[in-house]
Short mmCIF file of C-alpha atoms (C1' of nucleotides) in Angstrom, two decimals:
data_model
loop_
_atom_site.label_atom_id
_atom_site.label_comp_id
_atom_site.label_asym_id
_atom_site.label_seq_id
_atom_site.Cartn_x
_atom_site.Cartn_y
_atom_site.Cartn_z
CA MET A 1 134.27 125.11 111.52
CA ASN A 2 131.96 127.50 113.39
CA THR A 3 128.83 126.16 111.73
CA PRO A 4 126.29 124.67 114.14
CA THR A 5 125.53 120.98 113.65
CA GLY A 6 122.10 119.40 113.31
CA LYS A 7 122.50 118.24 116.89
CA ASP A 8 123.07 121.84 118.05
CA LEU A 9 119.87 122.88 116.31
CA LEU A 10 117.85 120.07 117.84
CA GLU A 11 119.12 121.24 121.25
CA ILE A 12 117.80 124.76 120.76
CA GLY A 13 114.40 123.41 119.75
CA TYR A 14 114.57 122.82 116.01
CA LYS A 15 112.48 119.86 114.88
CA PRO A 16 113.94 117.22 112.54
CA GLY A 17 113.11 118.22 109.00
CA LYS A 18 114.21 120.41 106.15
CA ALA A 19 114.59 123.59 108.29
CA ILE A 20 117.75 122.14 109.85
CA GLY A 21 119.38 121.60 106.48
CA ILE A 22 118.42 125.09 105.31
CA ALA A 23 119.68 126.64 108.54
CA ILE A 24 123.07 124.92 108.28
CA ALA A 25 123.43 125.85 104.62
CA LEU A 26 122.56 129.50 105.35
CA MET A 27 125.02 129.70 108.22
CA GLU A 28 127.78 128.21 106.09
CA SER A 29 127.20 130.54 103.15
CA ASN A 30 126.28 133.82 104.87
CA TYR A 31 127.33 133.74 108.51
CA ALA A 32 130.54 131.74 108.56
CA ASP A 33 132.51 134.65 110.01
CA LEU A 34 130.36 134.70 113.19
CA LEU A 35 131.04 132.56 116.23
CA LYS A 36 128.96 129.42 116.57
CA GLU A 37 127.16 130.95 119.60
CA GLU A 38 126.26 134.03 117.57
CA GLN A 39 124.96 131.92 114.73
CA LEU A 40 122.87 129.86 117.14
CA ALA A 41 121.45 133.05 118.67
CA ILE A 42 120.25 134.16 115.22
CA LEU A 43 118.78 130.75 114.51
CA ALA A 44 116.98 130.75 117.87
CA GLN A 45 115.45 134.16 117.07
CA VAL A 46 114.17 132.98 113.69
CA LEU A 47 112.73 129.87 115.31
CA ALA A 48 110.96 131.98 117.97
CA SER A 49 109.21 134.24 115.43
CA PRO A 50 109.71 133.07 111.86
CA ALA A 51 107.01 135.41 110.55
CA ASP A 52 109.26 138.40 111.33
CA TYR A 53 111.92 137.09 108.95
CA LEU A 54 109.82 136.35 105.86
CA GLU A 55 111.20 139.49 104.16
CA ASP A 56 114.77 139.10 105.47
CA ALA A 57 117.29 139.08 102.65
CA GLN A 58 119.32 136.25 104.21
CA LEU A 59 116.88 134.29 106.36
CA ALA A 60 113.59 134.25 104.42
CA ALA A 61 114.02 130.67 103.20
CA LEU A 62 114.54 129.45 106.75
CA ALA A 63 111.55 131.43 108.05
CA GLU A 64 109.34 129.91 105.38
CA ALA A 65 110.46 126.40 106.24
CA LEU A 66 109.71 127.01 109.91
CA LEU A 67 106.18 128.31 109.38
CA PRO A 68 103.41 125.71 109.16
CA PRO A 69 102.32 125.11 105.56
CA LYS A 70 99.55 127.41 104.45
CA GLN A 71 96.17 125.75 104.65
CA GLU A 72 95.54 126.02 100.90
CA GLU A 73 98.78 124.13 100.20
CA ILE A 74 97.56 121.02 101.98
CA ILE A 75 96.05 118.54 99.55
CA PRO A 76 92.70 117.41 100.96
CA LEU A 77 91.86 113.72 101.32
CA LEU A 78 88.63 112.32 99.91
CA ASP A 79 85.82 112.36 102.49
CA GLU A 80 85.31 108.63 102.10
CA ALA A 81 87.83 105.90 101.47
CA ARG A 82 87.52 104.04 98.19
CA GLY A 83 86.45 100.44 98.68
CA TYR A 84 89.07 97.71 98.91
CA THR A 85 89.17 94.02 99.71
CA ILE A 86 90.62 92.72 102.97
CA TYR A 87 91.86 89.12 103.13
CA GLY A 88 91.92 87.45 106.55
CA ALA A 89 90.32 90.50 108.18
CA ALA A 90 89.83 88.74 111.52
CA GLY A 91 93.60 88.56 112.09
CA ILE A 92 94.49 92.12 111.09
CA GLU A 93 95.17 94.81 113.71
CA ALA A 94 93.15 98.04 113.77
CA GLY A 95 96.23 100.20 113.09
CA ALA A 96 96.79 98.52 109.73
CA LEU A 97 93.15 98.97 108.74
CA ASN A 98 93.26 102.66 109.69
CA GLN A 99 96.36 103.19 107.61
CA MET A 100 94.82 101.43 104.61
CA ASN A 101 91.65 103.54 104.97
CA THR A 102 93.76 106.70 104.93
CA ALA A 103 95.63 105.48 101.84
CA MET A 104 92.30 104.87 100.09
CA ARG A 105 91.37 108.52 100.66
CA LEU A 106 94.31 109.90 98.67
CA PRO A 107 93.15 111.68 95.51
CA VAL A 108 95.70 109.67 93.47
CA SER A 109 94.49 106.28 94.79
CA LEU A 110 92.50 104.14 92.37
CA ALA A 111 92.25 100.76 94.08
CA GLY A 112 93.77 98.77 96.92
CA ALA A 113 93.77 95.54 98.89
CA LEU A 114 94.99 94.33 102.25
CA MET A 115 96.78 90.99 102.57
CA PRO A 116 96.18 88.58 105.48
CA ASP A 117 99.63 89.19 107.01
CA ALA A 118 99.07 92.97 107.18
CA HIS A 119 100.34 95.03 110.08
CA GLN A 120 101.04 98.68 110.82
CA GLY A 121 103.99 100.36 109.16
CA TYR A 122 105.02 103.82 108.02
CA GLY A 123 102.44 105.32 105.65
CA LEU A 124 100.98 102.29 103.88
CA PRO A 125 100.66 99.23 106.16
CA ILE A 126 102.94 96.30 105.48
CA GLY A 127 100.74 93.90 103.51
CA GLY A 128 99.11 96.84 101.75
CA VAL A 129 98.62 96.99 97.98
CA LEU A 130 97.80 100.33 96.39
CA ALA A 131 97.19 101.32 92.77
CA THR A 132 97.63 105.00 91.91
CA LYS A 133 97.47 107.15 88.81
CA ASP A 134 100.70 108.82 87.63
CA ALA A 135 102.07 108.89 91.18
CA VAL A 136 104.55 106.86 93.17
CA ILE A 137 104.59 106.91 96.97
CA PRO A 138 108.04 106.07 98.36
CA TYR A 139 106.59 104.88 101.69
CA ALA A 140 104.12 102.64 99.83
CA VAL A 141 107.14 100.83 98.34
CA GLY A 142 108.82 100.62 101.71
CA VAL A 143 112.23 101.40 103.15
CA ASP A 144 113.80 98.16 101.98
CA ILE A 145 113.20 98.75 98.28
CA GLY A 146 113.14 95.53 96.26
CA CYS A 147 113.20 93.21 99.26
CA CYS A 148 113.34 89.76 97.66
CA MET A 149 112.62 86.09 98.18
CA SER A 150 114.82 83.71 96.24
CA MET A 151 114.88 79.91 96.20
CA SER A 152 117.14 77.37 94.47
CA LEU A 153 116.12 73.73 94.10
CA TYR A 154 118.86 71.07 93.88
CA ALA A 155 119.13 67.52 92.64
CA ILE A 156 120.64 66.62 95.99
CA ASP A 157 119.11 64.09 98.37
CA SER A 158 117.46 66.07 101.17
CA ALA A 159 118.84 63.51 103.65
CA ILE A 160 121.99 65.66 103.54
CA LEU A 161 120.13 68.07 105.88
CA ASN A 162 120.39 65.51 108.68
CA LYS A 163 123.48 63.59 107.67
CA GLN A 164 125.73 66.55 106.91
CA SER A 165 124.16 69.40 108.86
CA GLU A 166 127.55 70.56 110.16
CA GLN A 167 128.87 70.96 106.60
CA LEU A 168 125.75 72.88 105.58
CA LYS A 169 126.12 75.18 108.59
CA ARG A 170 129.72 75.77 107.54
CA ILE A 171 128.55 76.62 104.02
CA LEU A 172 126.10 79.20 105.41
CA LEU A 173 128.76 80.70 107.68
CA ASP A 174 131.32 81.01 104.90
CA ASN A 175 129.00 82.23 102.15
CA THR A 176 126.57 84.63 103.81
CA ARG A 177 127.06 87.86 105.76
CA PHE A 178 124.64 89.36 108.30
CA GLY A 179 124.33 92.55 110.28
CA THR A 180 127.16 94.97 109.62
CA ALA A 181 129.43 92.21 108.29
CA THR A 182 130.25 92.23 104.59
CA PHE A 183 132.60 90.22 102.36
CA LYS A 184 136.19 91.40 102.61
CA LYS A 185 136.49 91.12 98.87
CA PRO A 186 133.03 91.56 97.30
CA LYS A 187 132.47 89.76 94.00
CA ASP A 188 132.09 92.06 91.02
CA HIS A 189 128.63 92.27 89.51
CA ALA A 190 127.27 93.96 86.37
CA ILE A 191 124.83 95.93 88.54
CA MET A 192 127.69 98.20 89.57
CA GLU A 193 128.11 99.32 85.93
CA ARG A 194 124.57 100.70 85.74
CA PRO A 195 124.42 104.31 84.47
CA GLU A 196 122.18 105.38 87.37
CA PHE A 197 125.26 105.20 89.60
CA ALA A 198 126.76 107.98 87.46
CA THR A 199 123.73 110.05 86.47
CA ILE A 200 121.71 110.39 89.70
CA PRO A 201 123.68 112.38 92.33
CA ILE A 202 122.15 110.71 95.42
CA VAL A 203 122.72 107.27 93.89
CA LYS A 204 126.28 108.19 92.95
CA SER A 205 127.01 109.04 96.57
CA LEU A 206 125.82 105.55 97.59
CA LYS A 207 127.86 103.55 95.06
CA ASP A 208 130.89 102.70 97.20
CA ARG A 209 128.84 101.37 100.08
CA ALA A 210 126.58 99.48 97.67
CA TYR A 211 129.66 97.73 96.27
CA SER A 212 130.97 96.88 99.73
CA GLN A 213 127.59 95.39 100.73
CA LEU A 214 127.13 93.26 97.58
CA GLY A 215 126.03 89.74 98.43
CA SER A 216 125.29 90.53 102.09
CA SER A 217 121.97 89.98 103.82
CA GLY A 218 121.60 92.66 106.52
CA GLY A 219 119.46 92.18 109.61
CA GLY A 220 115.91 92.18 110.92
CA ASN A 221 113.84 89.36 109.44
CA HIS A 222 116.36 88.57 106.70
CA PHE A 223 117.69 85.05 106.42
CA VAL A 224 119.45 82.43 104.32
CA GLU A 225 118.47 78.83 105.01
CA PHE A 226 118.60 75.27 103.78
CA GLY A 227 115.54 73.06 103.86
CA VAL A 228 113.53 70.55 101.94
CA VAL A 229 110.97 71.31 99.26
CA GLU A 230 108.13 68.91 98.65
CA LEU A 231 107.01 69.58 95.10
CA HIS A 232 103.28 68.71 94.96
CA ASP A 233 102.27 69.88 91.52
CA LYS A 234 103.19 67.42 88.77
CA ASP A 235 102.53 70.15 86.19
CA ASN A 236 105.04 72.49 87.79
CA GLU A 237 106.79 75.10 85.65
CA PHE A 238 110.20 73.57 86.39
CA GLY A 239 109.37 70.36 84.53
CA LEU A 240 110.48 68.45 87.63
CA PRO A 241 108.96 65.27 89.01
CA THR A 242 107.01 65.64 92.27
CA GLY A 243 108.93 64.71 95.39
CA GLN A 244 111.60 66.08 97.70
CA TYR A 245 114.45 68.43 96.84
CA LEU A 246 117.19 70.11 98.81
CA ALA A 247 116.49 73.84 98.64
CA ALA A 248 118.19 77.09 99.62
CA LEU A 249 115.95 80.02 100.48
CA SER A 250 117.01 83.63 101.01
CA HIS A 251 115.21 86.77 102.13
CA SER A 252 116.91 90.17 101.95
CA GLY A 253 116.78 93.49 100.18
CA SER A 254 118.77 96.42 98.88
CA ARG A 255 120.74 97.14 102.09
CA GLY A 256 121.94 100.69 102.64
CA LEU A 257 121.42 101.60 98.98
CA GLY A 258 117.64 101.15 99.01
CA ALA A 259 117.24 102.51 102.53
CA SER A 260 119.04 105.73 101.61
CA ILE A 261 117.13 106.08 98.33
CA ALA A 262 113.87 105.60 100.22
CA GLY A 263 114.82 108.21 102.82
CA HIS A 264 115.95 110.75 100.25
CA TYR A 265 112.87 110.57 98.04
CA THR A 266 110.39 110.31 100.92
CA LYS A 267 111.79 113.60 102.19
CA LEU A 268 111.49 115.14 98.73
CA ALA A 269 107.92 113.88 98.42
CA MET A 270 106.92 115.19 101.85
CA GLU A 271 108.27 118.64 100.95
CA SER A 272 106.46 118.89 97.65
CA CYS A 273 103.28 117.01 98.53
CA ARG A 274 101.70 118.37 101.71
CA LEU A 275 99.02 116.13 103.12
CA PRO A 276 96.95 116.19 106.32
CA GLN A 277 98.85 114.93 109.37
CA GLU A 278 97.44 111.37 109.31
CA ALA A 279 98.46 110.95 105.67
CA ARG A 280 101.78 112.81 105.63
CA HIS A 281 103.88 109.66 105.17
CA LEU A 282 101.87 108.85 102.05
CA ALA A 283 103.32 111.84 100.17
CA TRP A 284 103.78 110.98 96.50
CA LEU A 285 106.00 112.04 93.62
CA ASP A 286 104.27 112.83 90.34
CA LEU A 287 105.71 110.52 87.71
CA ASN A 288 105.52 113.36 85.21
CA THR A 289 108.11 115.37 87.15
CA ALA A 290 111.90 115.05 87.12
CA GLU A 291 111.87 113.94 90.79
CA GLY A 292 109.25 111.27 90.15
CA GLN A 293 111.14 109.86 87.17
CA GLU A 294 114.39 109.95 89.11
CA TYR A 295 112.85 107.99 92.01
CA TRP A 296 111.47 105.47 89.53
CA LEU A 297 114.95 104.88 88.08
CA ALA A 298 116.57 104.75 91.53
CA MET A 299 113.88 102.38 92.84
CA ASN A 300 114.38 100.04 89.90
CA LEU A 301 118.14 100.11 90.43
CA ALA A 302 117.67 99.23 94.12
CA GLY A 303 115.35 96.38 93.10
CA ASP A 304 117.92 95.03 90.65
CA TYR A 305 120.66 95.46 93.27
CA ALA A 306 118.65 93.41 95.79
CA SER A 307 118.21 90.76 93.12
CA ALA A 308 121.96 90.87 92.35
CA CYS A 309 122.70 90.22 96.04
CA HIS A 310 120.48 87.13 95.95
CA HIS A 311 122.20 85.91 92.79
CA GLN A 312 125.55 86.20 94.53
CA ILE A 313 124.26 84.46 97.66
CA HIS A 314 122.86 81.56 95.64
CA GLY A 315 125.91 81.53 93.38
CA ARG A 316 128.21 81.09 96.37
CA LEU A 317 125.98 78.37 97.82
CA ALA A 318 125.91 76.53 94.47
CA THR A 319 129.70 76.65 94.27
CA ALA A 320 130.02 75.35 97.83
CA LEU A 321 127.52 72.56 97.16
CA GLY A 322 129.31 71.71 93.91
CA GLU A 323 126.01 71.60 91.99
CA GLN A 324 124.03 73.96 89.80
CA PRO A 325 120.37 74.39 90.83
CA LEU A 326 117.63 72.65 88.88
CA ALA A 327 115.33 75.64 89.24
CA VAL A 328 115.22 79.10 90.74
CA VAL A 329 112.20 81.12 91.92
CA GLU A 330 112.46 84.77 92.85
CA ASN A 331 110.14 87.68 93.63
CA HIS A 332 110.20 91.19 95.05
CA HIS A 333 107.68 91.98 97.76
CA ASN A 334 108.51 95.67 98.43
CA PHE A 335 108.21 97.40 95.08
CA ALA A 336 106.06 99.33 92.61
CA TRP A 337 105.25 98.22 89.09
CA LYS A 338 103.58 99.77 86.06
CA GLU A 339 100.61 97.48 85.37
CA LYS A 340 97.33 97.66 83.46
CA ASP A 341 93.94 97.91 85.17
CA ALA A 342 90.84 96.06 83.92
CA ALA A 343 90.14 98.84 81.40
CA GLY A 344 93.69 98.61 80.04
CA ASN A 345 94.91 101.87 81.60
CA GLU A 346 98.38 102.04 83.06
CA VAL A 347 98.40 102.23 86.86
CA ILE A 348 101.19 102.21 89.43
CA VAL A 349 100.77 99.20 91.70
CA HIS A 350 102.63 99.46 95.01
CA ARG A 351 103.16 96.23 96.92
CA LYS A 352 104.60 96.86 100.35
CA GLY A 353 105.07 93.44 101.85
CA ALA A 354 102.93 91.70 99.25
CA THR A 355 103.81 89.01 96.71
CA PRO A 356 102.98 89.55 93.03
CA ALA A 357 100.35 86.93 92.18
CA GLY A 358 99.24 87.58 88.63
CA GLN A 359 97.83 84.63 86.69
CA GLY A 360 100.52 81.94 86.54
CA VAL A 361 103.18 84.06 88.28
CA LEU A 362 105.39 82.08 90.66
CA GLY A 363 106.37 83.47 94.05
CA ILE A 364 107.55 82.47 97.48
CA ILE A 365 105.68 83.03 100.73
CA PRO A 366 107.83 82.14 103.76
CA GLY A 367 106.37 81.14 107.12
CA SER A 368 108.92 81.41 109.91
CA MET A 369 112.23 79.76 110.82
CA ALA A 370 110.35 76.69 112.03
CA THR A 371 107.17 76.62 109.95
CA PRO A 372 106.67 75.90 106.26
CA GLY A 373 106.99 78.36 103.42
CA PHE A 374 105.34 77.92 100.03
CA ILE A 375 106.17 78.11 96.36
CA VAL A 376 102.96 79.60 95.02
CA ARG A 377 101.38 80.24 91.65
CA GLY A 378 99.27 83.38 91.32
CA LYS A 379 95.63 83.12 90.28
CA GLY A 380 95.40 86.68 88.96
CA GLU A 381 92.61 87.68 91.34
CA ALA A 382 91.57 91.23 90.41
CA ASN A 383 90.26 92.09 93.90
CA SER A 384 93.71 91.55 95.38
CA LEU A 385 95.32 93.53 92.54
CA ASN A 386 97.14 90.34 91.55
CA SER A 387 98.77 90.05 94.96
CA ALA A 388 99.12 87.77 97.97
CA SER A 389 100.73 87.95 101.41
CA HIS A 390 104.53 88.09 101.74
CA GLY A 391 104.64 85.86 104.79
CA ALA A 392 102.74 84.91 107.90
CA GLY A 393 102.72 88.37 109.47
CA ARG A 394 103.59 89.19 113.05
CA VAL A 395 101.33 88.37 115.93
CA MET A 396 103.78 89.80 118.51
CA SER A 397 105.90 92.97 118.28
CA ARG A 398 109.69 92.76 118.49
CA THR A 399 109.58 94.57 121.83
CA LYS A 400 106.97 92.23 123.31
CA ALA A 401 108.86 89.19 122.03
CA LYS A 402 112.04 90.28 123.80
CA GLN A 403 110.08 90.95 127.00
CA THR A 404 107.99 87.79 127.13
CA LEU A 405 109.90 84.99 125.38
CA THR A 406 112.87 83.21 126.91
CA LEU A 407 115.83 81.63 125.15
CA PRO A 408 115.26 78.09 126.59
CA GLN A 409 111.61 78.26 125.55
CA VAL A 410 112.53 79.16 121.96
CA GLN A 411 115.37 76.62 121.87
CA LEU A 412 113.02 73.86 122.96
CA TYR A 413 110.51 74.87 120.29
CA LEU A 414 113.22 74.79 117.61
CA GLN A 415 114.57 71.47 118.84
CA GLU A 416 111.12 69.90 118.66
CA ALA A 417 110.67 71.33 115.18
CA GLY A 418 114.04 69.88 114.17
CA VAL A 419 115.47 73.24 113.11
CA GLU A 420 119.01 74.47 113.68
CA VAL A 421 119.44 78.23 113.87
CA ILE A 422 122.63 80.26 113.58
CA GLY A 423 122.22 83.79 114.93
CA SER A 424 118.76 85.39 115.24
CA GLY A 425 117.14 86.74 118.39
CA LEU A 426 113.94 86.16 120.34
CA ASP A 427 112.17 88.73 118.14
CA GLU A 428 112.29 86.33 115.19
CA ALA A 429 111.17 83.24 117.11
CA PRO A 430 108.50 81.19 115.31
CA MET A 431 105.83 82.08 117.87
CA VAL A 432 105.95 85.80 117.02
CA TYR A 433 104.35 84.96 113.66
CA LYS A 434 100.78 84.13 112.75
CA ASP A 435 99.89 80.56 111.84
CA ILE A 436 101.03 80.43 108.21
CA ARG A 437 98.48 77.71 107.36
CA GLN A 438 95.65 79.98 108.45
CA VAL A 439 97.15 82.82 106.41
CA MET A 440 97.30 80.53 103.35
CA GLN A 441 93.67 79.57 104.03
CA SER A 442 92.71 83.24 103.84
CA GLN A 443 94.27 83.61 100.40
CA GLN A 444 93.07 80.50 98.61
CA ASP A 445 91.53 82.71 95.94
CA LEU A 446 94.86 84.45 95.36
CA VAL A 447 97.43 81.65 95.01
CA GLU A 448 97.73 77.89 94.65
CA VAL A 449 100.52 75.91 96.27
CA VAL A 450 103.11 74.39 93.95
CA GLY A 451 105.48 73.21 96.65
CA THR A 452 106.04 73.31 100.40
CA PHE A 453 109.38 74.30 101.90
CA THR A 454 110.38 73.10 105.36
CA PRO A 455 113.33 75.01 106.88
CA LYS A 456 116.04 72.96 108.58
CA ILE A 457 119.23 75.04 108.88
CA VAL A 458 118.66 78.75 109.26
CA ARG A 459 121.06 81.67 109.41
CA MET A 460 119.93 85.10 110.56
CA CYS A 461 121.52 88.19 112.06
CA GLY A 462 122.52 87.63 115.66
CA ASP A 463 124.94 88.58 118.39
CA GLU A 464 126.77 85.29 118.42
CA LYS A 465 130.31 85.35 117.17
CA TYR A 466 131.05 82.71 114.61
CA MET A 467 134.20 82.27 112.58
CA GLU A 468 133.62 83.41 109.04
CA LYS A 469 136.12 82.47 106.39
CA ASP A 470 136.43 84.94 103.51
"C1'" DA B 1 114.61 97.98 106.93
"C1'" DT B 2 119.05 101.25 107.98
"C1'" DG B 3 127.28 102.52 108.81
"C1'" DT B 4 119.27 102.48 113.13
"C1'" DC B 5 120.18 111.10 113.18
"C1'" DC B 6 119.77 116.01 110.34
#
DNA sequence: ATGTCC
């Protein structure tokens, strides 16, 4: 093939974006008989003075993509941000507040809130909650669409965590997959029969990889762990007596499927919804357009896929333990829902790193690998848009953690906490997270604690090579 | 978060 690649175009000064795709498509369809060098020379000329090519029969589309958007096409932000409630403001970095302020100046924004674990992300901060009218913002859902917490409680004496920790480690090794590893023979799941895999072209192209990644956990802050739950609330929804239970807790999302869906529709949104520079990642899709409806379907599929992965993870653990769980709690914390506002109007509530906490709704808020997590019951606080934090929140960046922490220091910390960790890196060490108890303190109005989970045997993505048995 | 780039 003579066609220049995206890399070639970047080398001659093209910026990442839709112009590259248009340029390659044009070269393929209209200039394929020229040498690659000749094609690149044409593309360089258009890049140098796109205005000269606006009337060109072949190159007009490329010229248009290269010119800055006309001023009148840019949707102005409101002069002042709409008001919103911040929980635990003292512990939230300025970058996250700035991003939330920008989000509250979008013309489609109706209401918002910032959770006490908030930190800077792409577009909406992580820990940001945003209600909009008839619009969905892919980057206010997040890249890992449908990222989930899931917990199973067992009628197994929690002493097993000390007495048979080697067996439990073996169970984690054999029944979970991290990083690029997947199961050699993925278990079938009804999710793969969903019509969206046939009807939405982008989703169709992701089906094979989605199948291969079923039941896997990925990387970053994702984990599967065993620990002990102390159930405090005698009126708990599980109908269980208070006391201690062996528990399995997992945190992971929609893997490559959701990431690719997020990337695809963010790009679409940014092309059709031009916003000032500081708000460009908050581009939305109108839910009354074909693209908006398609994203909604794809997002829901990714959410259900993430959930399916958790079901397989917990299913494998249950089989290995030889027991069925007494109770299961599960919630998304990167997602958008259609909900009603106080006046009864439908609004789109985006929670990007925030736990749904409507009245009586159960959820899980993890701490870190060596600090408690909580089974919580939402209080339905309107000012938080029925939301709570999705964890403790970082106090140290991944980069800083790798630069300042040492392996012996982290190992000692874990040893003193009585936690065994398979995999992971310094960037997920307990000290990179805020004090979860303080975070819970900041959201007393949002959730009540039903139970406390103490992690004991943790598996995360890491460099270490362990033997996995398929 | 992500076969971590179009």
